[in-house]
Phi, psi and omega in degrees: 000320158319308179293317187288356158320279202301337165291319169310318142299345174280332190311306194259045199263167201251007174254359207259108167279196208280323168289312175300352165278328170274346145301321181286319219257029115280340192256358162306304194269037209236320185309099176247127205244159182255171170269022167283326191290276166299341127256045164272333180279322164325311139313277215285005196317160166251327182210173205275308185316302203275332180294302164268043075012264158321320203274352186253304144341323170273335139335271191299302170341297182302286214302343173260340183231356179332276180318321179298341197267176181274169185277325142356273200302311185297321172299291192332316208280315172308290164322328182287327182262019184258310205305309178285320176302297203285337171281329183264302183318121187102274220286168239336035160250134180326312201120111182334331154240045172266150200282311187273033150284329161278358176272002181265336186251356175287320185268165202304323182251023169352137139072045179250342169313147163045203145260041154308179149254180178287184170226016117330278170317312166270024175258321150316314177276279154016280196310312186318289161347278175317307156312282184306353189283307210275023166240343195235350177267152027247000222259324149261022176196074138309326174237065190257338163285296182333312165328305205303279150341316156265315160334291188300335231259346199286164177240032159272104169338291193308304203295320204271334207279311197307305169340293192256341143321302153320293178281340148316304203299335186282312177297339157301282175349265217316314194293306195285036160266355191297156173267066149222177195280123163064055166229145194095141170303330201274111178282332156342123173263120182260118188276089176204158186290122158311345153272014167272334180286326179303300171290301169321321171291300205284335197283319167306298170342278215291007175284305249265272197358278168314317158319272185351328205249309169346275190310314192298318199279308215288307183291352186255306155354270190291343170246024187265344178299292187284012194273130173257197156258195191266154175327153192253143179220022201316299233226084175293155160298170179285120196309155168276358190244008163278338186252357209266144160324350198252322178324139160221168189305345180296313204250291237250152180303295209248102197307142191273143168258017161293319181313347194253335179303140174244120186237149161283356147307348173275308190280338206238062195268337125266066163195149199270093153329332204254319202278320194313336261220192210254136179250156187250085190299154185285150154141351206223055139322097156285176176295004201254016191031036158216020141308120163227199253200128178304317201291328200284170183285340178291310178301335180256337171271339163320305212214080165291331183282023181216094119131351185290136179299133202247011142316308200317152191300336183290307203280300220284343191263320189117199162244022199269105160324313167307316182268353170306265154358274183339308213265350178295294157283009149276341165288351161282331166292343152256236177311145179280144201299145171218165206235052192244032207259168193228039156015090172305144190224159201198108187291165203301137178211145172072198184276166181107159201210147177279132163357284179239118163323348223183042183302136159296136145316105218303120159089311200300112163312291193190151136331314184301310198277357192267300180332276193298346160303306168307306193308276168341306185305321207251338167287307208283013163246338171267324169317314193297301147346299194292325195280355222272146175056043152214125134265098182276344182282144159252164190194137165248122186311294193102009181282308169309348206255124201280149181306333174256353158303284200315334174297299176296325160329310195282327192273358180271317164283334154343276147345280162002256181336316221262315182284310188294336183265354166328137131321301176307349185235112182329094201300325191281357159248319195240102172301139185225020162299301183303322194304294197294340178313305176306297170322302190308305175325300194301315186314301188299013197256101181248347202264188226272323177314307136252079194268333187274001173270006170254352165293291162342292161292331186269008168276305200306326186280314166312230248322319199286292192318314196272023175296126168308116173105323230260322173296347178297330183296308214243023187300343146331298196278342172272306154355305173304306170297335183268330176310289140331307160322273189298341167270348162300315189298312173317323207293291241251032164268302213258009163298163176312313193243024161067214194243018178296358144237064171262162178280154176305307223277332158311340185269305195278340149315299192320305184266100096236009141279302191299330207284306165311344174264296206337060176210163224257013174284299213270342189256350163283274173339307174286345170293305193285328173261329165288312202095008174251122168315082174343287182311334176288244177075242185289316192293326151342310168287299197318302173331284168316341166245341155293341183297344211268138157243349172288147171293300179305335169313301199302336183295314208292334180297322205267341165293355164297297201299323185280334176289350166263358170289287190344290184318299188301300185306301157351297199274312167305337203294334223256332165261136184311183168221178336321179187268137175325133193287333172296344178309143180258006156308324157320317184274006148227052158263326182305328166301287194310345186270331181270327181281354223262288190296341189272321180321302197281348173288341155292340170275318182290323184307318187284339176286005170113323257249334213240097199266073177231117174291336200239351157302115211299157206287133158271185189276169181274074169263143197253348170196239190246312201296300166341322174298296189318295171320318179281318114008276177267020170289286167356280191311295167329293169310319165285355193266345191268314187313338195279324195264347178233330143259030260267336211265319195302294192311294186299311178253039155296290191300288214302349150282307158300357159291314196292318172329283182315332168270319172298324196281319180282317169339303170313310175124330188290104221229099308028322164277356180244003169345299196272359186311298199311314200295315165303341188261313185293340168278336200289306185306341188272344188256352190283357164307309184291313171311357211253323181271359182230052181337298204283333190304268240282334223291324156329324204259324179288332187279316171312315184300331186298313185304294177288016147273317163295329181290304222286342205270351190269322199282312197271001199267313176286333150245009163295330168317294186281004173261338181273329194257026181233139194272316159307002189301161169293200209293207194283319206264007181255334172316280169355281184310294172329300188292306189280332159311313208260006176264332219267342182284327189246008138294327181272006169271336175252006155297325199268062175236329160291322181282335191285334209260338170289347161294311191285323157312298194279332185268350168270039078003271184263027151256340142310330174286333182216090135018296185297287190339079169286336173339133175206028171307319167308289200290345184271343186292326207277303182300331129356271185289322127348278158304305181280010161295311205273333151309330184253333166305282191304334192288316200261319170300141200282122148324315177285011183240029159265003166272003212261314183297327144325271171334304167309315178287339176306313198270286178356303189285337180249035159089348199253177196246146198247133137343287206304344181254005178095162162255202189337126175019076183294211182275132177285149156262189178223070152261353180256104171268160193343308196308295171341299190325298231264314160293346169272345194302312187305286226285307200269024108008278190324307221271311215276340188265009176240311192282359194255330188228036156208127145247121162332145188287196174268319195292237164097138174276167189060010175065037193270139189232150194289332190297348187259008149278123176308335179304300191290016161279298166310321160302316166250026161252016171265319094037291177298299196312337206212005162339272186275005158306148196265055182210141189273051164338307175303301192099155203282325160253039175293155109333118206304166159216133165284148192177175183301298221282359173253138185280339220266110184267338157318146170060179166257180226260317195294311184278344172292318202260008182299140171051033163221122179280163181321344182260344173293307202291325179292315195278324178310318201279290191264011137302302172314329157251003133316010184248320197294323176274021187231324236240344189240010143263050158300117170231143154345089190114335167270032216281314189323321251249282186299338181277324160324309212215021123283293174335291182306304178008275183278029175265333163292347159263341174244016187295335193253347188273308179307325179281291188339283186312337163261011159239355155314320151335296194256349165262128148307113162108004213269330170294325142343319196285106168341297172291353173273312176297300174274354150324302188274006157276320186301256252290330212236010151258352169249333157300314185297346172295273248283322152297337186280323171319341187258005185297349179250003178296160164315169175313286209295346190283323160317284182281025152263327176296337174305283239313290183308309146277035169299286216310335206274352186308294209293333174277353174283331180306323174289312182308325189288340194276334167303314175257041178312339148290340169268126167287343217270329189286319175293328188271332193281342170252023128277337145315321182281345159299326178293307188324298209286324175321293162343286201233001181231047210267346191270312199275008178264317166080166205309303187343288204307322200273359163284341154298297165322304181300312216274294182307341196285271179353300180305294156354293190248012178287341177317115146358289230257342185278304169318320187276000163257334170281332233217297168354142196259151158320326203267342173282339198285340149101196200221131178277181180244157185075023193255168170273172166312297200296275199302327176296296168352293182287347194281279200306359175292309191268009186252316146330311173280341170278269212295356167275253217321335175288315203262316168289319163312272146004277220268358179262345169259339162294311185299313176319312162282319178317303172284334178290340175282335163305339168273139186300185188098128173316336181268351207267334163340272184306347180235030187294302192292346175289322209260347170292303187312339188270314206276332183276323194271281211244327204281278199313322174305329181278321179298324194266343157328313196284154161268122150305181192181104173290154150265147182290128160270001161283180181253120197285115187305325174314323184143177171274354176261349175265342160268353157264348165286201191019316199229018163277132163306120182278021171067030186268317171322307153323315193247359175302281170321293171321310151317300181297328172295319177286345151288316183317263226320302196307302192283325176267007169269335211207042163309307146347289185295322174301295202261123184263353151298129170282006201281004195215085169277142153299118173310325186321160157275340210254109184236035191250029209227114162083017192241004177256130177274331165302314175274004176290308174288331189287313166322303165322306199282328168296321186283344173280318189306327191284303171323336199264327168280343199301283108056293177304333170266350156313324198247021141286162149253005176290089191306340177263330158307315203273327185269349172262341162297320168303348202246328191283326180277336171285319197294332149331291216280303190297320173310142191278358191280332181242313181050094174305294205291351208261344187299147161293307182303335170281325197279354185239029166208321189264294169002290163307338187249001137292325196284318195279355193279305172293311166283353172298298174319335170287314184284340163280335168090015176299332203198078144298345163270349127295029174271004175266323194295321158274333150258034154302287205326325193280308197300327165261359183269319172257350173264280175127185186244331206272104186327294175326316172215026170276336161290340173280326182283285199254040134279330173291304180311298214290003193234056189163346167225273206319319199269332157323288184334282191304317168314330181240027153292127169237165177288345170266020184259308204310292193295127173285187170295325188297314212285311161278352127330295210270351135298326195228063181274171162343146178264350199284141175237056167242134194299330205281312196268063145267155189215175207292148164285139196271355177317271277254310154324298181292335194300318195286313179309300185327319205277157196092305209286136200251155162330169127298170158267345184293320167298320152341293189270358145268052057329329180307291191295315197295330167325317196281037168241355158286336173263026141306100180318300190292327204230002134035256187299003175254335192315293208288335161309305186276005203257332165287308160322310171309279186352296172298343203279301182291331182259001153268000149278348150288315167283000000 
């Protein structure tokens, strides 16, 4: 005991390293102590080190020697450890969640105050208990609840604590005997027969009863003890609806006049007033874009003093965004709106035609949504009024309840929980009434002494809902609970200090319990059996989530809010809109309406935007990302409200859209702050308009317009504000740029409602002749131009001489600088704002050509290539292609959009070795190709190929030109500028090809059309650069492209061609054994410095990345050409076997994988990419194994000589060639065989993806693998013997559910009709195979026999070598009985089992060991 003291101090001494700690911890486990040994050390401990020590030791002792002892020895060993407990347990110990149980193993003397224990230590011992209760109860330790049950019942604290502490730990146990996958806490493999467990389980059921009302009695107890009156609420925080936008003098301290103003927004309340007047319509731009008509609404807002109504709604409102809002929506609080209002009208001057002849008023929707505003406004201020100083809810504080009550509380819901959440016990035979009744109680416990038993119960109630079935049992007592809910919300409305110290983690319970009621199923239900008001309710919450000024509070709040819009969006699809005023959708639009508007008001406040003195505290944002976030919370959330109220929303918004636009017109950029934040709500709600055509369409074709004027006016004066040297500072620049950016993101949802405009009005000029409206087509041509405008303005002038130069010096061998090299170095000719606005412009461009084609009628035959803006655009576009400079900058970020096509594959991998300036121009080829190539018609194909052709004649005129003058300069493919022309030019062919994949036939083939000529010199290019990656990689993306989307009109030849050269290519040795290779093979060069090996082998790394990316971007390629039909791709099957069997897959399966290391390498970052990079064999692993899946299920027919899974081909002559019988044969044992190979990795994510490519077999209907004759008489068994091995071994155990799928499909079948005829057959035939050549030394690992057969020395000095390898050996020869045999045998036949599958092969594993560690 001495010596073990001192090892044990050293061990966990804080000076003692880690190989001398791995030295202590062998001569540790070396010990083999009996349990007479262990409970003498246990008694005598001296420090907690040696007391759990003992405890782990008498550990292994049960678990290995248990069954052997007599029943004596087994009483003797209980008793001693109930004995220790109860003498030791409590005095100077913590407790199952007491804190200094880790201060006993940090500190020099742990658990040496008194005799307690530590609460490490007793919780070892505990587990001890618990081990021997699930090997010896009910049927030799009978009276182990009876113990349990005097223990609690005692009126020694330690004792009643030891008690429930006891009976938590058992009931872990017990639950975790359910015959299913991952139940119970307890991770431990308990070595015992599945029918013991089985038993144990069915005799624990008939306990649960009695427990249940144990703990249940115990918790009603303690908290009727601990109960107070209610809470004083004399003095509430302040309502969020005295200051809210909804407010009126009735409710809020300081009454509004607005309601006494008379502004034309009381008549006019959604409408852009400026539009009633004379329209200057787009279309008749001059060059200087910014003439317009004195008359027009652009001119009065230029030049207020000629002609602005100085009356207008801008001046009668102020400039407070916020006090907008208010006073807008305090006009809905009176009188309902009539419709007898007169709109100023202003005849038509200059060019341009009025809208409507006869105009309405712009935006009146319905009647309706002005009604229920009103309606809302006045109910949500007297509820709310009304509600103030009442609390009818009791709550228990938790100020009574003493440190060792609150212990047993916790470990008694523990306990609970863990029995409610069983599977195994049925609610409809065993009432959880009483149970959930006590939870519920418990759930209010929010203050900080017990906040962790209401964390605790309300995990317990989340778990209980989302059990299938369960609200269905028990909806009374869940009823109750949504009842509860809302008076907790109330409560923690109406306390003094809110809810600012309630704990996080208790708050993010709550709501995710509110998240689970909050739906019009449980609040309808709780109205009709309580009587709470669904509207009391939601205003109640709103209140509660206005309280919040932290962003994560308000984050955890508003997931509440949006899961209940869903539900609500959900429940709307199906009815028109507006929504019918009878709808019951109706009763909580006024709450949601109420939160809706107080929620931006609090946002608009933090943007600066609101001079209202008494307006409630915004929120706490801590940095940018927080904005962003919050940004698009906002937004969002009115945009889901917006889809279920949309009439309400628009007329909410539209008078502060219109304020703001007029105020930025004016240049007053200090009143316009918030412009961006009205435009991004605006942009989340014109999506319901686009779906709701017919409401709206009056009010959306103005809006397009005056969203169209306006956005033509800032796109000019951010242009005249960077190119005038006198402009204001940085932050009005700034302000400019992003109004014109936040203008043309809200232009492009309603870029879809223009092409259903455009559509209805060549409707109705077909229908009436007379009928000139052409509105649609002049917003397209619009918008058009100021795209192509905002483009040409911003893209750097100076790099349109470049390409003329570049190509000059290229061609005549010498090498010019001056443009940078290969994707040089970014400049600073662009700034961020720029970026960001050419990214928009070509957006804009790429989202008109992509989601509006002119109708056929259109007069003049108008098409978008036949506008100048798209002319101009692509001859600035021609000019500046190939110029070499990264303008964008190397670190703007890409930006995805309608105009990149490229939808295959992912967006990460697609954008690899293409820079933001790649990004720009690839993009805005593309929609410029869309608009030429996909209103491509039938007949007009010459037209269209004519002006594709020019399109693209600056990309491919330099591929062409290069490959003829190369001939005559030597070195000339070397050349930067040679490199990068054909990297730009084979990165914008390749978008524009991927873009069409979804295009029509003829359109495809006009895109053939245009690039036939250019195929055959990129294959030349590939094979010149073949040593360069970066050129190799941009055609083999464009070899995906064509494959991908033009496979028909290239046709199968050419794509077998691709395939034969990839396949020739990497068929080389030395590239695969170099791409695959570990670093470390690769050898030491000699004479080098340290610094220089570094470097070497660093760049022998960036070559096997650069290999690997080739290598695994040509396997996908192939991988798609075998997916295409046709009879040649058939016939050239043994060319793609020779290849995937013969050179790729043997070297592949060789390599080591090589993860990257999370740590950081102490050595440096160059020494840490030599060691801890991927080498990229997992990538190509996956990739492989997915490219066999592909091979058996496209070409089941080549494979497979059953027909029973017929073919469309025509060609039935597969497999009637005896030559060709055999090459079938042998390609399908290859595919199996890598398959086979990959079961026998080790590498747990290898292994689970060969289990998802063999279930992924079987499911095709084209292939069914396991239902083939060939599988089932040659392979079958030896997969089958294969998966269990991997079970029986402990290699991948974590995939042992994944394997009994696999197995459970492999002996069953799919075909209803004869899978019990099949595995019967398996199971009296492969199964009983199996078990017939099992022995116990194919089973016992090495871990397993160690820890049987340790050292006899019982000096901490004499471990000596381990003996596994010795026993093991011994073991061969020694066989099963048969009587074991055949019970494994049966335990098998529970594999054809739907339901219990997965538990079959768990206990059939289990068994196993149990008997063959009973042999040894």
């Amino acid at each position: 005991m001495d010596a073990l003291e001192l090892l044990l101090a050293e061990f966990f001494g804080h000076g003692t390293s880690t190989d001398r700690k791995r030295i202590i911890e062998a001569q540790l486990e070396s010990q083999r102590m009996s349990l007479d040994d262990c409970r003498y050390l246990l008694t005598h401990a001296r420090s907690d080190y040696s007391a759990w020590f003992a405890a782990s030791q008498f550990q292994k002792r049960i678990q290995n020697e248990w069954t052997h002892l007599d029943s004596q020895q087994q009483v003797a060993n209980r008793t001693f450890l109930l004995q220790f407990l109860q003498q030791r347990f409590g005095s100077g110990a913590t407790g199952s969640n007491g804190s200094s149980g880790a201060m006993g193993i940090n500190g020099t003397s742990p658990g040496s105050t008194g005799p307690g224990l530590s609460s490490f230590v007793a919780n070892k011992v505990i587990q001890l208990i618990s081990d021997i209760a699930l090997l010896d109860w009910p049927d030799r330790y009978q009276e182990l609840f009876p113990d349990i049950h005097q223990l609690i019942q005692s009126s020694n604290k330690d004792h009643a604590l030891l008690g429930w502490t006891l009976l938590e730990a058992v009931i872990q146990e017990f639950v975790g005997t359910y015959p299913a996958p991952g139940v119970g806490k307890s991770q431990r493999v308990h070595l015992t027969l599945a029918q013991q467990r089985r038993h144990v389980w069915e005799n624990f059921k008939a306990q649960v009863p009695a427990l249940l009302s144990l703990i249940v009695q115990h918790l009603d107890t303690c908290y009727t003890k601990t109960l107070v009156a209610p809470l004083s609420t004399e003095a509430p925080a302040p309502s969020p609806v005295e200051h809210s936008i909804w407010g009126n003098g009735s409710v809020g301290r300081r009454p509004s006049i607005a309601a006494q103003s008379s502004s034309p927004l009381m008549f006019n309340n959604n409408n852009f007033s400026s539009f009633s007047g004379a329209r200057a319509v787009p279309g008749s731009m001059s060059n200087s874009f910014t003439s317009m008509n004195p008359g027009s609404f652009m001119a009065q807002s230029l030049f207020p003093g000629q002609g602005s109504d100085q009356n207008g709604a801008a001046h009668s409102y102020g400039k407070s965004p916020t006090t907008m809002l208010r006073k807008t929506l305090t006009n809905f609080l009176g009188p309902p709106t009539t419709n007898d209002h007169h709109p100023s009208q202003s005849p038509v001057s200059g060019s341009g035609f009025s809208l409507l002849q006869s105009r309405q008023r712009m935006g009146s929707i319905s009647s309706i949504g002005q009604t229920a505003i009103r309606r809302s406004s006045i109910n949500a201020a007297a509820y709310l009024e009304g509600r103030r100083n009442s609390v009818e809810a009791t709550f228990v504080t938790g100020n009574k309840m003493d440190s060792h009550t609150r212990k047993t509380c916790l470990l008694a819901l523990k306990a609970l929980t863990t029995l409610l959440s069983c599977p195994g016990l049925d609610p409809r035979q065993v009432s959880f009434s009483a149970s959930l009744t006590t939870v519920l109680k418990f759930s209010t416990l929010h203050q900080s002494k017990t906040v962790d038993l209401g964390i605790l119960a309300l995990s317990c109630l989340n778990g209980l809902v989302a059990r299938p079935g369960f609200l269905a049992s028990n909806q009374e007592v869940m009823t109750s609970a949504v009842r509860l809910m809302a008076d907790l919300i109330r409560y923690f409305n109406e306390v003094r200090d809110g809810i600012d110290d309630i704990d996080e983690s208790y708050l993010q319970m709550f709501m995710h319990f509110v998240t689970l009621f909050c739906t019009l199923v449980h609040l309808e239900r709780a109205e009709r059996e309580l009587g709470l008001s669904i509207s009391d309710f939601l205003f109640s919450f709103a209140r509660f989530t206005l309280e919040k000024i932290s962003v994560d509070y308000l984050k955890i709040c508003m997931d509440v809010w949006k899961s209940f819009l869903d539900i609500i969006i959900h429940s709307a699809a199906e009815i028109s809109r507006p929504i019918p005023a009878h709808n019951r959708l109706r009763r909580v639009q006024e709450p949601v309406l109420y939160f809706m508007s107080a929620l931006v008001e609090k946002f608009y406040k933090m943007k600066g935007a609101t001079r209202s003195e008494d307006a409630f505290s915004t929120f706490e944002v801590e940095d940018e990302d927080d904005l962003e976030e919050l940004t698009d919370l906002v937004e969002g959330f009115v945009g889901q409200v917006g889809e279920v109220f949309m009439e309400e929303v628009i007329e909410m918004l539209n008078p502060l859209l219109h304020q703001q636009l007029e105020q930025f017109s004016r240049r007053e950029f200090d009143d316009c702050k918030t412009l961006p934040l009205t435009l991004g709500i605006l942009s989340r709600v014109a999506y319901n308009l686009v779906q709701n055509f017919d409401i709206g369409r009056d009010y959306t074709s103005n809006l397009m317009i005056h969203l169209t004027r306006m956005t033509k006016l800032s796109v000019e004066f951010y242009l005249s504000t960077i190119g005038d040297a006198s402009s204001p500072g940085k932050d009005e620049l700034d302000l400019s740029g992003t109004i014109t950016l936040a203008l043309l993101n809200a232009l492009l949802p309603l870029i879809s409602w223009l092409q259903q405009f455009w559509k209805f009005e060549s409707e109705v000029r077909a229908q009436s002749p007379g009928a000139e409206t052409q509105i649609g087509k002049e917003i397209y041509q619009e918008l058009a131009q100021i795209a192509s405008h905002l483009f040409r303005s911003l893209l750097p002038s100076s790099i349109f001489n470049a390409p003329a130069n570049s190509l000059q010096s290229t061609f005549s061998g010498r090498d010019s600088n001056a443009l940078g090299t290969f994707l040089g170095p970014a400049t600073a000719a662009c700034s961020p704002m720029d970026r960001k606005l050419l990214v928009a412009s070509i957006k804009l461009l790429g989202t008109l050509t992509v989601q509006v084609r002119p109708p056929a009628d259109n007069a003049g035959g108008f098409s978008f290539w036949s506008l100048e803006s798209t002319q101009l655009v692509a001859t600035c576009l021609s000019q500046s292609v190939m110029a070499n400079s990264n303008f964008m900058g190397l670190e703007f970020p890409p930006q995805s959009g309608a105009t990149d096509g490229d939808t295959s594959g992912s967006e990460q991998e697609d954008r690899q070795g293409v820079t933001p300036t790649d990004d720009l121009y690839r993009n805005a080829y593309v929609a410029l190709c869309h608009g030429i190539i996909l209103d491509a018609k039938s007949g007009q194909e010459q037209g269209t190929l004519q002006a594709f052709g020019n399109l693209l004649a600056a990309v491919m005129y330099p591929l062409q030109k290069i490959l003829q003058d190369s001939r005559s300069a030597q070195g000339a493919f070397a050349n930067p500028e040679v490199k990068f022309s054909v990297h730009r030019a084979l990165v914008v062919l390749k978008a524009i090809v991927l873009s069409i994949s979804e295009a029509s036939a003829v359109s495809r083939t006009v895109a053939f059309e245009g690039l036939k000529s250019l195929l055959p010199l990129v294959q030349e290019y590939f094979e010149v650069y073949k040593d360069d990656h970066d050129v190799s990689m941009d055609v083999l993306r464009f070899f995906k492209a064509l494959v991908t989307s033009l496979f028909k009109q290239i046709g199968n030849g050419y794509c077998l061609g691709i395939a034969r050269v990839l396949m020739d290519r990497f068929s080389t040795p030395p590239v695969l054994d170099t791409a695959l290779m570990p670093i470390s093979q690769h050898g030491v060069t000699n004479g080098i410095s340290n610094q220089q090996h570094i470097q070497h082998q660093r760049s022998l790394v960036i070559h096997q990345q650069k290999l690997r990316e080739q290598v695994n971007e040509s396997l996908v390629i192939l991988r798609s050409i075998l997916k295409l039909p046709g009879k040649e791709i058939t016939q050239s099957l043994p060319e793609f076997c020779r290849f995937l069997f013969g050179e790729l897959g043997p070297k592949l399966m060789q390599a080591t994988i090589q993860r990257p290391t999370s740590s950081p390498n102490p050595n440096g970052p160059e020494e840490s990419l030599v060691d801890g990079s991927d080498n990229g064999a997992y990538d190509l692993m996956t990739l492989y194994f997915s490219t066999i899946q592909t091979l058996l299920t496209f070409h089941a027919r080549y494979f497979f000589a059953d027909t029973r899974v017929q073919s469309r081909s025509p060609s039935s002559d597969v497999g009637t060639n005896p030559g060709v019988t055999h090459d079938r044969l042998q390609a399908l044992q290859s595919c199996l065989e890598f398959l086979a190979r990959g079961l026998h990795r080790p590498e747990p994510d290898i292994v689970r993806k060969v289990i998802e490519v063999l279930e992924a077999l079987q499911d095709h209907p084209q292939c069914r693998l396991f239902d083939r004759t060939e599988f089932q008489q040659t392979f079958r068994f030896e997969f089958l013997q294969i998966v269990f091995r991997l079970a029986l071994n402990h290699t991948q155990d974590l995939l042992l559910e994944e394997m009994a799928g696999l197995v459970h499909r492999l002996v069953k079948g799919d075909h209803a009709s004869s899978s019990d005829e099949k595995f019967v057959v398996v199971w009296q035939t492969d199964l009983k195979r199996f078990v017939a050549g099992l022995e116990p030394s194919q089973v016992l690992t090495d871990l397993q026999i160690s820890q049987r057969t340790s050292p006899s020395s019982s000096s901490p000095g004499g471990c000596g070598g381990s003996p596994a390898g010795s026993v093991k050996g011994s073991l061969v020869g020694v066989a099963f009985p048969d009587s074991t045999k055949e019970a494994l045998w049966i335990d098998l036949a529970r594999l054809g089992d739907e339901g219990t599958y997965r538990e079959g092969l768990y206990d059939f594993v289990n068994d196993v060991q149990v008997y063959a560690q009973s042999l040894l």
